[in-house]
Amino acid sequence: MLRFAQILPAPVTVTLEKRPRPSSPFRPRAILPRRLRGHFFSLLFLATIAFVFHYNYSSDSNTVSTTSDDHLVYLSDLPKPEGGSRPPRFYEWHDREKLLPQHNPNLPYPQGREGRYIRFTNQVCCLGWGNVMQEILLNAHLAYLTKRTYVFNNYTWDKSPHDFSTFNGKPIPARVPLTALLSGPIAGDPYPSSAASSPAVISEFFDEVCPTRTVIDRDEVSGALGDASAATIFQAWLDKLERTEDRCVEIKDHTPQIFDFWLFGDSKRLLDIWPSFSTSPILTHFSWSPLITAALAANADVIHPALSSASPSSFVPSFKPPPLSGLLALHIRRGDYIDHCTHLTNWSVRFLGFNEFPGLPDKFTPPKHSGSYDNDYGYDIPPEERARYRAHCFPEIGQIVSRVREVRASLQSTTKLTRVYSMTNGRPEWLEELKVALQEDARREGLAEWEHIGTSRDLRLTGEQKHNSQAVDMAVGQRAEVFIGNGFSSLTSNVVVLRAAQGYNWDKSRFW
């Protein structure tokens, strides 16, 4: 029997090949829309929206035959959005994915028509990038451990057949190719030679080489596990997939995720996966896409001079990019996140699981409550405890300045911080107030003034980069010498994971 604890890969650096440019656009095939059902409890951890879309389902695991549906309603066929702007469609990125060398059905085993594959059709949809990224990292790691080729999907905001959707009344891409966000084994680049794994493939290729496949209902394996730990969940799926003889496996759509937000929100369940996950090629060979690294290089003046486009390496994805010396990155959520923080307070929620690594210096104890409980509104939290929670979840300018001063002072004997970059959706005028307050506080405390203070709002981005700006910010947070994040945020959690995997000192990853 394949044992989870026995599979600990040794990382080896490989050279990525340049992907060919396509000659014509590729239109992704249509996916039928799902029925909407309110998912109230997702408010505990998911900051970006208040609803998760679910399909109803009824059948058990079985073998099915499928055919491809290439029909799509194109953006050009739809009414032009108000204001005249249209989001990018990423057709060239889809074309590049189709041209990856592993998409040749005639390749010998373990690739091509004889290969063994797994597709997670139940991948979470319609949520922010941070929530999706944390799930697909573990999905890809599970595929790696089972020695099946990982089938990667788009980052999907809307499963309707249209090219674009809306967010806060503004048009956005309905889906983004994964390769526009990430590079490395998770997105079709080679594994290190020691891993003996085949490069990931796209769903269209899976449909071509797997006209029949075994479909496994997530609850068939996870349903009886209850609140099991991540390592226990992994072992149960390793056992199930080892017993599955079919070379093609699909995790059934319209079912819950194998690694759901309840797991990511509970450090007691989540962290036992780290010894395996931290040494997986999915993390050791993780890198951002050329689109994201180009955005960093084009904005070196805003972020850090070391990112200057004058350096050719700035555009090349790197498995372990060097820290940006002297840079302090701040993750500051604004806007309707205040409502999310209120819900988190009501339910007395802790930091997300990966934000509670034992080595991290900043801990958080949930608010005290009277013990009275209401199913609709949560616990009765005293005002002083609500204020304490808000300082960690939605800090105001004075609290941000104070925390920056505190962290800067605690590290001054070993680290000279000279620049600030705020990863934020704050209003421009509010961010200008923050910049002034940070400089004034430095002068008042007799500290060196900040050489530069930049924010997400200062970036100059292409249309494609703008719609992936969360990834741009995460790439900055990953490389900053010191990072202060939001312990309740999946974006922060992913940054913490990447920093931990690269060996950053724990005391340089902090929280409000």
Coordinates of C-alpha atoms in Angstrom, one line a residue:
M1 CA 0.0 0.0 0.0
L2 CA 1.2 3.5 -0.8
R3 CA 1.8 5.4 2.4
F4 CA 1.4 9.1 2.6
A5 CA 4.3 9.6 5.0
Q6 CA 6.7 7.8 2.7
I7 CA 6.4 10.3 -0.2
L8 CA 8.8 13.2 0.4
P9 CA 10.4 14.4 -2.9
A10 CA 13.8 16.0 -3.0
P11 CA 13.7 19.3 -5.0
V12 CA 15.9 19.7 -8.0
T13 CA 16.2 22.9 -10.2
V14 CA 15.2 22.5 -13.8
T15 CA 15.3 24.9 -16.8
L16 CA 11.9 25.9 -18.3
E17 CA 11.5 26.0 -22.0
K18 CA 10.0 29.0 -23.6
R19 CA 6.4 28.3 -24.7
P20 CA 5.6 28.9 -28.4
R21 CA 3.3 31.8 -29.4
P22 CA 0.0 30.7 -31.0
S23 CA -1.1 31.4 -34.5
S24 CA -4.8 31.8 -33.8
P25 CA -7.0 32.3 -30.7
F26 CA -8.5 29.5 -28.8
R27 CA -12.0 29.7 -27.5
P28 CA -12.6 27.7 -24.3
R29 CA -15.5 25.3 -24.5
A30 CA -18.8 26.1 -22.8
I31 CA -19.6 25.0 -19.3
L32 CA -23.3 24.8 -18.2
P33 CA -24.3 27.3 -15.5
R34 CA -24.9 26.0 -12.0
R35 CA -27.9 26.7 -9.8
L36 CA -27.4 29.2 -7.0
R37 CA -27.7 28.3 -3.4
G38 CA -26.8 30.6 -0.5
H39 CA -23.8 29.3 1.4
F40 CA -24.0 31.4 4.6
F41 CA -21.2 29.8 6.5
S42 CA -18.6 30.7 3.9
L43 CA -18.6 34.1 5.4
L44 CA -16.4 32.7 8.1
F45 CA -13.4 32.6 5.9
L46 CA -14.2 33.8 2.3
A47 CA -13.7 37.5 2.0
T48 CA -14.5 38.2 -1.5
I49 CA -18.1 37.2 -2.0
A50 CA -21.1 36.0 0.1
F51 CA -22.4 33.2 -2.1
V52 CA -20.9 29.9 -3.3
F53 CA -22.7 28.3 -6.3
H54 CA -23.6 24.7 -6.0
Y55 CA -25.1 22.0 -8.4
N56 CA -27.3 19.3 -7.0
Y57 CA -26.1 15.8 -7.6
S58 CA -27.4 12.3 -7.2
S59 CA -25.3 9.4 -8.7
D60 CA -22.5 7.4 -7.2
S61 CA -19.0 6.7 -8.6
N62 CA -19.3 5.2 -12.1
T63 CA -17.7 5.0 -15.5
V64 CA -19.0 7.5 -18.1
S65 CA -18.4 8.4 -21.7
T66 CA -18.2 12.1 -22.6
T67 CA -18.2 14.3 -25.7
S68 CA -16.7 17.7 -26.1
D69 CA -18.9 20.8 -26.6
D70 CA -16.9 23.6 -28.3
H71 CA -19.8 26.1 -28.5
L72 CA -19.2 29.4 -26.8
V73 CA -20.9 32.7 -26.8
Y74 CA -18.1 35.1 -27.7
L75 CA -17.6 38.5 -26.2
S76 CA -18.1 40.1 -29.6
D77 CA -21.6 38.6 -29.8
L78 CA -22.6 40.3 -26.5
P79 CA -23.8 43.8 -25.8
K80 CA -20.9 46.2 -25.1
P81 CA -20.5 46.9 -21.4
E82 CA -21.5 50.3 -20.2
G83 CA -18.6 52.7 -20.5
G84 CA -17.2 51.0 -23.6
S85 CA -14.5 48.9 -21.8
R86 CA -14.1 45.2 -22.3
P87 CA -12.0 42.8 -20.2
P88 CA -9.3 40.7 -21.9
R89 CA -10.2 37.3 -23.1
F90 CA -6.9 35.5 -22.8
Y91 CA -7.3 33.5 -26.0
E92 CA -3.6 33.5 -26.7
W93 CA -2.8 32.0 -23.3
H94 CA -5.3 29.2 -24.0
D95 CA -3.6 28.6 -27.4
R96 CA -0.2 28.4 -25.7
E97 CA -1.5 25.8 -23.3
K98 CA -2.8 23.7 -26.2
L99 CA 0.6 23.8 -27.8
L100 CA 2.5 22.4 -24.8
P101 CA 4.5 19.4 -25.9
Q102 CA 2.7 17.0 -23.4
H103 CA -0.5 17.5 -25.4
N104 CA 0.4 14.9 -27.9
P105 CA -1.8 11.8 -27.6
N106 CA 0.8 9.6 -29.3
L107 CA 3.5 10.1 -26.6
P108 CA 4.5 6.9 -24.9
Y109 CA 3.6 5.9 -21.3
P110 CA 3.3 7.5 -18.8
Q111 CA 2.0 10.2 -21.1
G112 CA -0.4 10.3 -24.1
R113 CA -3.2 7.8 -24.4
E114 CA -1.6 5.4 -22.0
G115 CA -1.1 7.9 -19.2
R116 CA -2.8 8.0 -15.8
Y117 CA -4.7 11.2 -15.1
I118 CA -6.8 12.9 -12.5
R119 CA -9.0 15.9 -12.9
F120 CA -10.6 17.8 -10.1
T121 CA -13.8 18.9 -11.8
N122 CA -15.2 20.1 -8.5
Q123 CA -12.5 22.8 -8.2
V124 CA -13.9 25.7 -6.3
C125 CA -15.5 28.4 -8.5
C126 CA -16.7 31.9 -8.3
L127 CA -14.4 33.0 -5.4
G128 CA -11.3 35.2 -5.1
W129 CA -7.9 34.0 -6.4
G130 CA -6.6 33.4 -2.9
N131 CA -9.3 30.9 -2.1
V132 CA -8.8 29.1 -5.4
M133 CA -5.0 29.0 -5.2
Q134 CA -4.9 27.4 -1.8
E135 CA -7.1 24.6 -3.0
I136 CA -5.3 23.9 -6.3
L137 CA -1.9 23.7 -4.6
L138 CA -3.2 20.8 -2.5
N139 CA -5.1 19.2 -5.4
A140 CA -1.9 19.2 -7.5
H141 CA 0.1 17.8 -4.5
L142 CA -2.4 15.0 -4.2
A143 CA -2.1 14.2 -7.9
Y144 CA 1.7 14.2 -7.6
L145 CA 1.6 11.7 -4.6
T146 CA -0.7 9.4 -6.5
K147 CA 1.6 9.4 -9.5
R148 CA -1.2 10.5 -11.8
T149 CA -0.9 13.4 -14.2
Y150 CA -2.6 16.5 -12.8
V151 CA -5.2 18.1 -15.1
F152 CA -5.2 21.8 -14.5
N153 CA -8.3 24.1 -14.9
N154 CA -8.8 27.7 -15.5
Y155 CA -9.3 30.1 -12.6
T156 CA -13.0 30.4 -13.1
W157 CA -15.2 33.3 -11.7
D158 CA -18.3 32.4 -13.6
K159 CA -19.3 29.1 -15.2
S160 CA -21.7 30.7 -17.6
P161 CA -21.0 30.3 -21.3
H162 CA -20.0 33.9 -21.7
D163 CA -16.5 35.3 -21.9
F164 CA -17.0 37.8 -19.2
S165 CA -18.8 38.3 -15.9
T166 CA -19.2 41.2 -13.5
F167 CA -17.9 42.1 -10.1
N168 CA -19.3 45.2 -8.3
G169 CA -21.1 46.1 -11.5
K170 CA -17.8 46.1 -13.6
P171 CA -17.0 43.6 -16.4
I172 CA -14.3 41.1 -15.6
P173 CA -13.1 37.9 -17.4
A174 CA -15.3 34.9 -16.6
R175 CA -12.2 32.7 -16.6
V176 CA -8.4 33.1 -16.7
P177 CA -6.0 30.5 -17.9
L178 CA -3.9 29.1 -15.1
T179 CA -0.7 29.8 -17.1
A180 CA -1.5 33.5 -17.1
L181 CA -1.1 33.3 -13.3
L182 CA 1.3 30.6 -12.5
S183 CA 4.3 28.7 -13.9
G184 CA 6.0 25.5 -12.6
P185 CA 4.7 21.9 -12.5
I186 CA 1.2 23.0 -11.4
A187 CA 0.8 24.8 -14.7
G188 CA 2.3 22.3 -17.2
D189 CA 6.1 23.0 -16.8
P190 CA 8.4 20.0 -16.2
Y191 CA 8.8 18.4 -12.8
P192 CA 12.4 18.0 -11.5
S193 CA 13.9 14.8 -12.9
S194 CA 13.9 13.2 -9.5
A195 CA 10.1 13.5 -9.3
A196 CA 9.4 11.0 -12.1
S197 CA 6.1 12.7 -12.8
S198 CA 4.5 13.7 -16.1
P199 CA 3.8 17.4 -16.8
A200 CA 0.3 18.6 -16.0
V201 CA -2.2 18.8 -18.9
I202 CA -5.3 20.9 -19.7
S203 CA -8.9 19.6 -19.5
E204 CA -9.4 19.5 -23.3
F205 CA -6.5 17.0 -23.6
F206 CA -7.9 14.9 -20.7
D207 CA -11.2 14.7 -22.6
E208 CA -9.3 13.6 -25.8
V209 CA -7.3 10.8 -24.2
C210 CA -9.9 9.8 -21.6
P211 CA -13.2 9.3 -23.5
T212 CA -14.2 7.1 -20.6
R213 CA -13.1 7.6 -17.0
T214 CA -14.0 6.6 -13.4
V215 CA -15.9 9.4 -11.7
I216 CA -15.5 9.5 -7.9
D217 CA -17.9 11.4 -5.7
R218 CA -15.9 13.4 -3.1
D219 CA -18.2 12.2 -0.3
E220 CA -17.6 8.6 -1.2
V221 CA -14.1 9.1 0.4
S222 CA -14.3 12.2 2.5
G223 CA -17.9 11.9 3.7
A224 CA -17.0 9.5 6.5
L225 CA -13.9 11.4 7.6
G226 CA -15.7 14.2 9.5
D227 CA -13.2 16.7 10.8
A228 CA -10.2 14.6 9.9
S229 CA -6.7 16.2 9.6
A230 CA -5.3 17.0 6.2
A231 CA -2.8 14.1 6.4
T232 CA -5.7 11.7 7.2
I233 CA -7.6 13.1 4.2
F234 CA -4.6 12.6 1.9
Q235 CA -4.1 9.1 3.1
A236 CA -7.7 8.2 2.5
W237 CA -7.5 9.5 -1.0
L238 CA -4.2 7.8 -1.7
D239 CA -5.7 4.5 -0.6
K240 CA -8.8 5.0 -2.8
L241 CA -6.8 6.0 -5.9
E242 CA -4.4 3.2 -5.5
R243 CA -7.3 0.8 -5.6
T244 CA -8.7 2.5 -8.7
E245 CA -7.4 0.6 -11.7
D246 CA -8.8 3.0 -14.4
R247 CA -6.0 5.1 -15.8
C248 CA -8.5 8.1 -16.0
V249 CA -10.1 9.5 -12.8
E250 CA -12.3 12.5 -12.4
I251 CA -13.5 13.9 -9.1
K252 CA -17.2 14.5 -9.6
D253 CA -18.5 18.0 -10.3
H254 CA -21.2 19.6 -8.2
T255 CA -19.7 18.0 -5.1
P256 CA -17.8 19.7 -2.2
Q257 CA -14.1 20.2 -2.6
I258 CA -11.7 17.6 -1.1
F259 CA -9.8 20.4 0.6
D260 CA -12.5 22.9 1.6
F261 CA -12.5 26.2 3.5
W262 CA -13.3 24.5 6.8
L263 CA -10.0 22.7 6.5
F264 CA -8.0 25.8 5.5
G265 CA -9.5 27.6 8.5
D266 CA -8.4 25.1 11.1
S267 CA -4.7 24.9 11.9
K268 CA -5.3 21.8 14.2
R269 CA -6.5 19.9 11.1
L270 CA -4.3 21.5 8.4
L271 CA -0.8 21.8 9.6
D272 CA 0.1 18.1 9.7
I273 CA 0.3 18.2 5.9
W274 CA 3.2 20.6 6.0
P275 CA 6.1 18.1 6.2
S276 CA 5.0 16.5 2.9
F277 CA 3.6 19.6 1.2
S278 CA 6.6 21.8 1.9
T279 CA 9.0 19.4 0.1
S280 CA 6.6 18.8 -2.8
P281 CA 7.7 20.0 -6.3
I282 CA 4.4 21.8 -6.4
L283 CA 5.9 24.3 -3.8
T284 CA 9.6 23.9 -4.3
H285 CA 9.2 24.6 -8.0
F286 CA 6.4 27.0 -7.8
S287 CA 6.8 30.3 -9.7
W288 CA 4.7 33.1 -11.1
S289 CA 3.8 33.4 -14.8
P290 CA 5.8 35.6 -17.2
L291 CA 2.7 37.9 -17.2
I292 CA 3.1 38.5 -13.4
T293 CA 6.9 38.8 -13.4
A294 CA 6.7 41.3 -16.2
A295 CA 4.4 43.4 -14.1
L296 CA 6.9 43.4 -11.3
A297 CA 9.7 44.5 -13.6
A298 CA 7.6 47.3 -15.2
N299 CA 6.9 48.7 -11.8
A300 CA 10.3 48.5 -10.2
D301 CA 10.1 52.2 -9.3
V302 CA 6.9 51.6 -7.3
I303 CA 8.0 48.3 -5.6
H304 CA 11.8 47.8 -5.5
P305 CA 14.7 48.8 -7.8
A306 CA 16.0 45.2 -7.9
L307 CA 13.0 44.3 -10.1
S308 CA 14.1 46.7 -12.8
S309 CA 13.5 45.5 -16.3
A310 CA 17.1 46.3 -17.0
S311 CA 17.8 42.9 -15.6
P312 CA 16.8 40.2 -18.0
S313 CA 16.2 37.8 -15.2
S314 CA 13.3 39.9 -14.0
F315 CA 11.2 38.4 -16.7
V316 CA 12.2 34.8 -16.1
P317 CA 10.1 32.8 -13.6
S318 CA 12.2 31.7 -10.7
F319 CA 11.6 28.9 -8.3
K320 CA 13.4 30.8 -5.4
P321 CA 13.6 34.5 -6.2
P322 CA 15.9 36.4 -3.8
P323 CA 14.3 38.6 -1.1
L324 CA 13.8 42.3 -2.0
S325 CA 16.2 43.8 0.6
G326 CA 14.7 46.5 2.8
L327 CA 11.2 46.1 1.5
L328 CA 8.3 46.0 3.9
A329 CA 5.1 44.7 2.3
L330 CA 1.7 45.4 3.9
H331 CA -1.5 43.5 3.1
I332 CA -4.3 46.0 3.9
R333 CA -7.9 45.0 3.0
R334 CA -10.5 47.8 2.7
G335 CA -13.9 48.3 1.2
D336 CA -16.6 45.8 2.1
Y337 CA -14.1 43.7 4.0
I338 CA -15.4 45.5 7.1
D339 CA -18.6 43.4 6.8
H340 CA -16.6 40.3 6.6
C341 CA -14.7 41.2 9.7
T342 CA -18.0 41.7 11.5
H343 CA -19.1 38.2 10.6
L344 CA -15.8 36.8 11.7
T345 CA -16.1 38.5 15.0
N346 CA -19.6 37.3 15.5
W347 CA -18.5 33.7 15.1
S348 CA -15.3 34.2 17.1
V349 CA -13.1 32.9 14.3
R350 CA -9.3 32.3 14.5
F351 CA -6.6 33.1 12.0
L352 CA -6.6 30.8 8.9
G353 CA -4.7 27.5 9.4
F354 CA -1.5 28.3 7.6
N355 CA -1.4 31.7 9.4
E356 CA -1.0 29.7 12.7
F357 CA 2.3 28.0 12.0
P358 CA 3.9 27.5 15.4
G359 CA 7.0 29.4 14.4
L360 CA 5.1 32.6 13.5
P361 CA 5.6 35.2 16.3
D362 CA 2.2 36.8 16.1
K363 CA -0.7 34.8 17.7
F364 CA -4.4 35.7 17.9
T365 CA -6.9 34.6 20.5
P366 CA -10.5 35.0 19.4
P367 CA -12.8 37.4 21.2
K368 CA -14.3 36.5 24.5
H369 CA -18.1 36.2 24.5
S370 CA -20.8 35.8 27.0
G371 CA -21.7 32.3 25.9
S372 CA -25.1 33.2 24.5
Y373 CA -25.5 32.2 20.9
D374 CA -27.8 33.0 18.1
N375 CA -27.8 30.9 14.9
D376 CA -28.2 34.0 12.7
Y377 CA -25.9 36.4 14.4
G378 CA -23.3 34.3 16.3
Y379 CA -22.1 35.1 19.7
D380 CA -22.8 38.1 21.9
I381 CA -19.3 39.8 21.8
P382 CA -18.6 42.7 24.2
P383 CA -17.7 46.1 22.5
E384 CA -14.1 46.0 23.7
E385 CA -13.6 42.6 22.2
R386 CA -15.1 43.7 18.9
A387 CA -12.6 46.6 18.8
R388 CA -9.7 44.3 19.5
Y389 CA -10.8 42.0 16.7
R390 CA -11.2 44.9 14.2
A391 CA -7.6 46.0 14.9
H392 CA -6.4 42.7 13.6
C393 CA -8.9 42.4 10.7
F394 CA -9.5 46.0 9.5
P395 CA -6.9 48.3 11.1
E396 CA -7.3 52.0 10.6
I397 CA -4.4 54.3 9.7
G398 CA -3.3 55.0 13.2
Q399 CA -3.2 51.3 14.0
I400 CA -1.3 50.5 10.8
V401 CA 1.3 53.2 11.6
S402 CA 1.7 51.9 15.1
R403 CA 2.1 48.3 14.0
V404 CA 4.7 49.2 11.3
R405 CA 6.7 51.1 13.9
E406 CA 6.6 48.2 16.3
V407 CA 7.7 45.6 13.7
R408 CA 10.4 47.9 12.3
A409 CA 11.8 48.4 15.8
S410 CA 11.7 44.7 16.7
L411 CA 13.9 43.9 13.7
Q412 CA 16.2 46.9 13.5
S413 CA 19.2 45.1 14.9
T414 CA 19.2 42.7 12.0
T415 CA 17.1 44.3 9.2
K416 CA 17.1 47.8 7.7
L417 CA 13.7 48.5 6.2
T418 CA 13.8 51.3 3.7
R419 CA 10.7 51.0 1.5
V420 CA 7.0 50.2 1.9
Y421 CA 4.6 48.6 -0.5
S422 CA 0.9 48.3 0.4
M423 CA -1.0 45.4 -1.2
T424 CA -4.5 46.9 -1.0
N425 CA -7.8 47.7 -2.5
G426 CA -8.0 51.0 -0.5
R427 CA -9.3 54.2 -2.0
P428 CA -6.4 56.4 -3.5
E429 CA -7.2 59.3 -1.2
W430 CA -7.1 57.1 1.9
L431 CA -3.8 55.6 0.8
E432 CA -2.3 59.1 0.4
E433 CA -3.2 59.8 4.0
L434 CA -1.5 56.5 5.0
K435 CA 1.7 57.5 3.1
V436 CA 1.8 60.8 4.9
A437 CA 1.2 59.3 8.3
L438 CA 3.9 56.7 7.8
Q439 CA 6.5 59.3 6.9
E440 CA 5.4 61.7 9.7
D441 CA 5.7 58.9 12.2
A442 CA 9.2 57.9 11.1
R443 CA 10.3 61.5 11.5
R444 CA 8.6 61.8 14.9
E445 CA 10.3 58.7 16.2
G446 CA 13.7 59.8 14.9
L447 CA 13.9 57.0 12.4
A448 CA 15.1 57.2 8.8
E449 CA 12.4 58.4 6.4
W450 CA 11.1 55.8 4.0
E451 CA 12.9 56.0 0.7
H452 CA 9.6 55.2 -1.1
I453 CA 6.1 54.2 -0.2
G454 CA 4.1 52.6 -3.0
T455 CA 0.7 50.9 -3.2
S456 CA -1.2 48.6 -5.5
R457 CA -3.0 51.7 -6.8
D458 CA 0.3 53.1 -8.1
L459 CA 1.0 50.2 -10.4
R460 CA 1.0 50.6 -14.2
L461 CA -0.6 47.4 -15.5
T462 CA -1.7 46.0 -18.9
G463 CA -5.3 44.9 -19.2
E464 CA -4.4 41.2 -18.6
Q465 CA -2.2 42.2 -15.6
K466 CA -4.9 44.4 -14.1
H467 CA -7.3 41.5 -13.9
N468 CA -4.6 39.4 -12.2
S469 CA -3.4 42.1 -9.9
Q470 CA -4.0 40.0 -6.8
A471 CA -1.3 37.7 -8.1
V472 CA 1.0 40.6 -8.7
D473 CA 0.6 41.7 -5.1
M474 CA 1.1 38.1 -3.8
A475 CA 4.4 38.0 -5.7
V476 CA 5.5 41.1 -4.0
G477 CA 4.5 39.8 -0.6
Q478 CA 6.4 36.6 -1.3
R479 CA 9.7 38.4 -1.9
A480 CA 9.5 41.3 0.6
E481 CA 12.1 41.1 3.2
V482 CA 9.4 41.6 5.8
F483 CA 5.7 41.1 5.4
I484 CA 2.7 42.1 7.5
G485 CA -0.5 40.4 6.5
N486 CA -4.1 39.8 7.5
G487 CA -4.4 36.6 9.4
F488 CA -7.9 36.0 8.3
S489 CA -7.1 36.3 4.6
S490 CA -6.4 33.5 2.1
L491 CA -4.2 35.9 0.1
T492 CA -2.0 36.4 3.2
S493 CA -2.1 32.7 3.9
N494 CA -0.8 31.9 0.4
V495 CA 2.0 34.4 0.9
V496 CA 2.9 32.9 4.2
V497 CA 3.1 29.4 2.7
L498 CA 5.3 30.6 -0.2
R499 CA 7.6 32.4 2.3
A500 CA 7.8 29.4 4.6
A501 CA 8.6 27.1 1.7
Q502 CA 11.4 29.3 0.6
G503 CA 12.9 29.3 4.1
Y504 CA 12.2 32.9 5.2
N505 CA 12.7 33.5 8.9
W506 CA 9.5 33.2 10.8
D507 CA 9.9 36.6 12.5
K508 CA 9.8 38.3 9.1
S509 CA 6.2 37.2 8.4
R510 CA 3.9 39.1 10.7
F511 CA 0.2 40.0 11.2
W512 CA -1.8 43.0 12.2

